[in-house]
Amino acid sequence: MSRITAAITGVGGYVPSYILNNEELSRMVDTSDEWIMQRIGIKERRILKEKGRATSYMAAKAVKELLAKTATDPLDVQLLICCTVTPDMHFPATANIVSDKAGLANAFSFDIGAACSGFVFGLETGRRYIESGAYQKVIVAGADMMSAIVDYEDRATCPLFGDGAAAVLLEPAADGIGIMDSILAVDGSGAKHLHMHAGGSLHPPTHETIDARQHYIFQEGQAVFKMAVSKMADVSVEIMERNNLTHDDIKFLVPHQANMRIIEATARRMEINRDQVMINIEKFGNTTAATIPLCLWEYEKQLKKGDNIILASFGAGFTWGSIYLKWAYDPK
Ligand code: UT7
């Protein structure tokens, strides 16, 4: 009997309509289009501006598009995993709110908080539910409203991030397609380099934490950059080697979109060309858990059944990982 694998059978996505470009940012902080393009490679990012809308709004939009595209009855979905570090609220889980908004009345749901590796960790988790044989329809969403935690007075972080969401459907497959292999890792000692200081149980919100601007992203850019370059490339090369893949075998690398220089370094180590790399950092920036599924959403029409795809991520935690999958369907 052939082994059950978990295959992505559809992708949905959503980005807000408001575009925050480098010109507008240059009027907010002391920066320039030239610096941001040279050091990061981002031209513009999407921002969810409307009051009363947050991460669950974007994730539900992505999930609804996914259900429509795959002609899936919302009542058939058994599990929704929402990967996010910008939940609507500390609790309940944003996944529960998304399930409600998207009509997934028979699903159970939970959040995964692995920052920029959220989608990779979520996909690995969803995959195992499918492989168990007990679940046939699992949705994994990556969704982040980074504008809610970006300090728009800090020029070192505010150009980097944007808002967005995307979701994939996982279903069982048995003919040698779907998710083949994964490598996930964390190093909790990296927390000091990239975190949000206050608002949790260690430093509950006070007037002092607000005055000290501790409810925003704190990042030591260079320390994170160095680790990201080495870990994302290491893990991508390792997954290629242990699956006997050479650069010619890879249709696409789907890297987390944090910095164009990190993406290029990973591609160089894998010895693949730029046209084998999914890139949308220039227009969406770093949407944290949403970058990788948003790439799949945008490049879906270029993918064919059997294509070898490698996902690679690095983010706060530190968290990093890589997934090797064989794409499951031709363009529809
Ligand atoms: O997705 C989560 C994981 N995060 C990442 O992967 C991000 C990793 N880090 C990075 O991408 C980069 O470190 C940054 C893009 C954040 C920063 O680039 P960098 O080349 O490491 O710059 P830097 O922090 O070393 O700063 C270089 C200079 C400094 O000025 P001085 O001290 O040399 O005079 C900064 O003050 O650039 C200055 N600078 C800016 N200048 C214009 C910092 N931000 C800006 C800015 N505009 N926005």
Tab-separated table of C-alpha atoms in Angstrom, residues 40-293:
chain	number	residue	atom	x	y	z
A	40	ILE	CA	16.568	45.599	1.430
A	41	GLY	CA	15.003	45.541	-2.066
A	42	ILE	CA	11.509	46.716	-1.121
A	43	LYS	CA	9.707	49.370	-3.181
A	44	GLU	CA	6.289	49.244	-1.539
A	45	ARG	CA	4.216	47.317	0.976
A	46	ARG	CA	0.457	46.895	1.577
A	47	ILE	CA	-1.138	48.290	4.743
A	48	LEU	CA	-4.524	47.382	6.233
A	49	LYS	CA	-5.860	50.826	7.104
A	50	GLU	CA	-9.552	50.311	7.773
A	51	LYS	CA	-10.563	50.480	11.420
A	52	GLY	CA	-12.120	47.307	12.806
A	53	ARG	CA	-10.138	45.096	10.422
A	54	ALA	CA	-7.154	43.023	11.486
A	55	THR	CA	-5.309	39.777	10.790
A	56	SER	CA	-8.458	37.621	10.863
A	57	TYR	CA	-10.043	39.828	8.194
A	58	MET	CA	-7.177	39.200	5.774
A	59	ALA	CA	-6.898	35.495	6.629
A	60	ALA	CA	-10.646	34.980	6.166
A	61	LYS	CA	-10.463	36.704	2.765
A	62	ALA	CA	-7.650	34.342	1.742
A	63	VAL	CA	-9.494	31.275	3.056
A	64	LYS	CA	-12.719	32.252	1.269
A	65	GLU	CA	-10.854	32.686	-2.001
A	66	LEU	CA	-9.204	29.298	-1.454
A	67	LEU	CA	-12.570	27.606	-0.822
A	68	ALA	CA	-14.054	29.180	-3.964
A	69	LYS	CA	-11.056	28.300	-6.173
A	70	THR	CA	-10.998	24.679	-5.030
A	71	ALA	CA	-14.820	24.308	-4.929
A	72	THR	CA	-14.505	23.169	-1.324
A	73	ASP	CA	-17.554	23.109	0.941
A	74	PRO	CA	-16.536	25.004	4.115
A	75	LEU	CA	-18.318	22.333	6.145
A	76	ASP	CA	-15.890	19.680	4.841
A	77	VAL	CA	-12.819	21.418	6.296
A	78	GLN	CA	-11.687	19.599	9.451
A	79	LEU	CA	-8.803	21.757	10.657
A	80	LEU	CA	-7.581	25.316	10.168
A	81	ILE	CA	-4.102	26.308	11.317
A	82	CYS	CA	-3.477	30.060	11.357
A	83	CYS	CA	0.189	31.039	11.506
A	84	THR	CA	0.593	34.541	12.873
A	85	VAL	CA	2.454	36.711	15.368
A	86	THR	CA	-0.084	39.504	15.055
A	87	PRO	CA	-3.253	37.806	16.310
A	88	ASP	CA	-6.395	39.931	16.548
A	89	MET	CA	-6.140	39.501	20.338
A	90	HIS	CA	-3.940	37.526	22.773
A	91	PHE	CA	-6.844	35.124	22.981
A	92	PRO	CA	-8.917	33.500	21.614
A	93	ALA	CA	-6.877	32.136	18.747
A	94	THR	CA	-7.213	34.115	15.532
A	95	ALA	CA	-7.752	30.762	13.789
A	96	ASN	CA	-11.063	30.428	15.634
A	97	ILE	CA	-12.199	33.853	14.438
A	98	VAL	CA	-11.164	33.012	10.871
A	99	SER	CA	-13.052	29.693	11.052
A	100	ASP	CA	-16.154	31.578	12.110
A	101	LYS	CA	-15.809	34.235	9.384
A	102	ALA	CA	-15.184	31.640	6.663
A	103	GLY	CA	-17.980	29.306	7.772
A	104	LEU	CA	-15.736	26.375	8.764
A	105	ALA	CA	-18.343	25.202	11.248
A	106	ASN	CA	-17.025	21.633	11.520
A	107	ALA	CA	-13.326	22.460	11.858
A	108	PHE	CA	-11.216	22.785	14.959
A	109	SER	CA	-8.518	25.394	14.756
A	110	PHE	CA	-5.471	26.841	16.448
A	111	ASP	CA	-2.683	29.385	15.918
A	112	ILE	CA	1.010	28.765	15.425
A	113	GLY	CA	3.399	31.548	16.398
A	114	ALA	CA	6.712	30.910	14.703
A	115	ALA	CA	7.105	34.395	13.205
A	116	CYS	CA	8.588	34.349	9.705
A	117	SER	CA	8.847	30.539	9.822
A	118	GLY	CA	5.185	30.296	10.820
A	119	PHE	CA	3.939	28.996	7.491
A	120	VAL	CA	6.689	26.382	7.224
A	121	PHE	CA	5.994	25.179	10.777
A	122	GLY	CA	2.234	25.234	10.079
A	123	LEU	CA	2.576	23.306	6.842
A	124	GLU	CA	4.654	20.630	8.571
A	125	THR	CA	1.990	20.386	11.305
A	126	GLY	CA	-0.911	20.223	8.837
A	127	ARG	CA	0.956	17.646	6.789
A	128	ARG	CA	1.145	15.275	9.742
A	129	TYR	CA	-2.629	15.446	10.357
A	130	ILE	CA	-3.203	14.415	6.732
A	131	GLU	CA	-0.549	11.681	6.833
A	132	SER	CA	-2.192	10.206	9.926
A	133	GLY	CA	-5.107	9.218	7.710
A	134	ALA	CA	-7.619	10.812	10.078
A	135	TYR	CA	-7.922	14.156	8.240
A	136	GLN	CA	-8.734	14.803	4.586
A	137	LYS	CA	-9.045	18.601	4.400
A	138	VAL	CA	-6.713	20.859	6.344
A	139	ILE	CA	-6.187	24.581	5.688
A	140	VAL	CA	-2.915	26.267	6.627
A	141	ALA	CA	-3.002	30.073	6.563
A	142	GLY	CA	-0.131	32.516	7.031
A	143	ALA	CA	-1.413	35.954	8.002
A	144	ASP	CA	0.181	38.985	9.590
A	145	MET	CA	-0.765	42.608	10.070
A	146	MET	CA	2.751	43.829	10.776
A	147	SER	CA	1.651	47.473	10.587
A	148	ALA	CA	0.016	46.922	14.004
A	149	ILE	CA	3.417	46.378	15.659
A	150	VAL	CA	5.789	48.434	13.472
A	151	ASP	CA	7.206	51.636	14.959
A	152	TYR	CA	6.785	54.171	12.168
A	153	GLU	CA	9.335	56.397	13.928
A	154	ASP	CA	12.085	53.718	13.689
A	155	ARG	CA	13.756	53.884	10.292
A	156	ALA	CA	15.673	50.661	10.949
A	157	THR	CA	12.504	48.534	10.974
A	158	CYS	CA	9.604	50.426	9.396
A	159	PRO	CA	10.687	49.964	5.749
A	160	LEU	CA	10.780	46.189	6.124
A	161	PHE	CA	7.255	45.071	6.887
A	162	GLY	CA	3.819	44.897	5.266
A	163	ASP	CA	0.421	43.271	5.764
A	164	GLY	CA	-1.045	40.264	3.959
A	165	ALA	CA	-2.439	36.747	4.161
A	166	ALA	CA	-2.533	33.572	2.123
A	167	ALA	CA	-3.806	30.053	2.689
A	168	VAL	CA	-3.355	26.598	1.204
A	169	LEU	CA	-5.555	23.513	1.225
A	170	LEU	CA	-3.874	20.225	2.151
A	171	GLU	CA	-5.405	16.950	1.001
A	172	PRO	CA	-4.180	13.343	0.879
A	173	ALA	CA	-2.281	12.198	-2.193
A	174	ALA	CA	-0.793	8.820	-2.887
A	175	ASP	CA	1.010	9.005	-6.210
A	176	GLY	CA	4.378	10.313	-5.058
A	177	ILE	CA	3.427	13.983	-4.996
A	178	GLY	CA	2.970	16.417	-2.118
A	179	ILE	CA	5.228	17.131	0.824
A	180	MET	CA	8.295	14.910	0.684
A	181	ASP	CA	10.625	16.122	3.410
A	182	SER	CA	11.153	18.852	5.981
A	183	ILE	CA	13.777	20.259	8.333
A	184	LEU	CA	12.685	22.596	11.132
A	185	ALA	CA	14.829	24.223	13.805
A	186	VAL	CA	14.759	26.796	16.586
A	187	ASP	CA	17.326	28.564	18.735
A	188	GLY	CA	15.561	30.346	21.592
A	189	SER	CA	18.725	32.225	22.554
A	190	GLY	CA	18.076	34.369	19.474
A	191	ALA	CA	15.033	35.981	21.102
A	192	LYS	CA	17.120	38.880	22.361
A	193	HIS	CA	17.861	40.019	18.806
A	194	LEU	CA	14.285	40.149	17.516
A	195	HIS	CA	11.200	40.480	19.696
A	196	MET	CA	8.383	42.656	20.963
A	197	HIS	CA	9.451	43.547	24.487
A	198	ALA	CA	6.200	44.318	26.262
A	199	GLY	CA	2.584	43.249	26.244
A	200	GLY	CA	3.140	39.652	27.348
A	201	SER	CA	3.190	38.133	30.821
A	202	LEU	CA	6.832	39.147	31.396
A	203	HIS	CA	6.188	42.841	30.847
A	204	PRO	CA	2.445	43.514	30.909
A	205	PRO	CA	1.384	46.817	29.393
A	206	THR	CA	1.908	49.887	31.559
A	207	HIS	CA	2.199	53.598	30.860
A	208	GLU	CA	5.976	53.120	31.138
A	209	THR	CA	6.127	50.380	28.504
A	210	ILE	CA	4.068	52.504	26.166
A	211	ASP	CA	6.221	55.605	26.770
A	212	ALA	CA	9.339	53.490	26.104
A	213	ARG	CA	7.818	52.310	22.768
A	214	GLN	CA	8.154	48.665	23.851
A	215	HIS	CA	5.014	47.459	22.083
A	216	TYR	CA	6.749	47.559	18.731
A	217	ILE	CA	9.174	45.250	16.902
A	218	PHE	CA	12.707	45.423	18.286
A	219	GLN	CA	15.380	44.131	15.920
A	220	GLU	CA	19.180	44.085	15.891
A	221	GLY	CA	19.313	43.971	12.119
A	222	GLN	CA	22.881	42.847	11.556
A	223	ALA	CA	22.756	39.982	14.075
A	224	VAL	CA	19.531	38.722	12.490
A	225	PHE	CA	20.903	39.205	8.982
A	226	LYS	CA	24.008	37.096	9.661
A	227	MET	CA	22.017	34.206	11.115
A	228	ALA	CA	19.369	34.416	8.383
A	229	VAL	CA	21.939	34.197	5.586
A	230	SER	CA	23.669	31.154	7.042
A	231	LYS	CA	20.687	29.214	8.409
A	232	MET	CA	18.325	29.669	5.458
A	233	ALA	CA	21.032	28.590	3.009
A	234	ASP	CA	22.270	25.703	5.200
A	235	VAL	CA	18.835	24.207	5.577
A	236	SER	CA	17.992	24.591	1.877
A	237	VAL	CA	21.234	22.911	0.780
A	238	GLU	CA	20.776	20.140	3.368
A	239	ILE	CA	17.275	19.293	2.149
A	240	MET	CA	18.514	19.236	-1.472
A	241	GLU	CA	21.413	16.948	-0.630
A	242	ARG	CA	19.482	14.454	1.413
A	243	ASN	CA	16.876	14.157	-1.357
A	244	ASN	CA	19.546	13.844	-4.075
A	245	LEU	CA	18.393	17.029	-5.796
A	246	THR	CA	20.725	19.192	-7.872
A	247	HIS	CA	20.012	22.755	-8.964
A	248	ASP	CA	18.650	21.454	-12.291
A	249	ASP	CA	15.970	19.445	-10.482
A	250	ILE	CA	14.484	22.489	-8.728
A	251	LYS	CA	11.651	24.355	-10.383
A	252	PHE	CA	11.388	27.013	-7.677
A	253	LEU	CA	12.890	28.054	-4.381
A	254	VAL	CA	10.225	29.844	-2.331
A	255	PRO	CA	12.190	31.852	0.224
A	256	HIS	CA	10.875	33.969	3.043
A	257	GLN	CA	10.899	37.568	1.788
A	258	ALA	CA	12.813	39.553	4.420
A	259	ASN	CA	15.672	41.043	2.446
A	260	MET	CA	16.657	40.647	-1.212
A	261	ARG	CA	20.278	40.113	-0.145
A	262	ILE	CA	19.268	37.116	2.039
A	263	ILE	CA	17.236	35.656	-0.840
A	264	GLU	CA	20.170	36.064	-3.251
A	265	ALA	CA	22.637	34.497	-0.807
A	266	THR	CA	20.388	31.448	-0.390
A	267	ALA	CA	19.958	31.055	-4.151
A	268	ARG	CA	23.743	31.334	-4.653
A	269	ARG	CA	24.447	28.581	-2.102
A	270	MET	CA	21.865	26.351	-3.840
A	271	GLU	CA	23.469	27.215	-7.203
A	272	ILE	CA	20.120	28.140	-8.716
A	273	ASN	CA	19.292	31.040	-11.037
A	274	ARG	CA	17.129	34.021	-10.283
A	275	ASP	CA	14.344	32.700	-12.543
A	276	GLN	CA	14.122	29.670	-10.236
A	277	VAL	CA	13.303	31.886	-7.237
A	278	MET	CA	9.858	33.199	-6.326
A	279	ILE	CA	10.246	36.869	-5.421
A	280	ASN	CA	7.619	39.465	-4.542
A	281	ILE	CA	9.474	41.355	-1.804
A	282	GLU	CA	9.637	44.485	-3.960
A	283	LYS	CA	5.876	45.037	-3.824
A	284	PHE	CA	4.755	43.347	-0.584
A	285	GLY	CA	7.795	43.592	1.747
A	286	ASN	CA	8.046	41.212	4.674
A	287	THR	CA	4.557	39.999	5.599
A	288	THR	CA	6.052	37.522	8.125
A	289	ALA	CA	4.001	34.267	8.030
A	290	ALA	CA	2.347	35.283	4.765
A	291	THR	CA	5.415	35.712	2.527
A	292	ILE	CA	5.782	32.103	1.360
A	293	PRO	CA	2.096	31.346	0.661
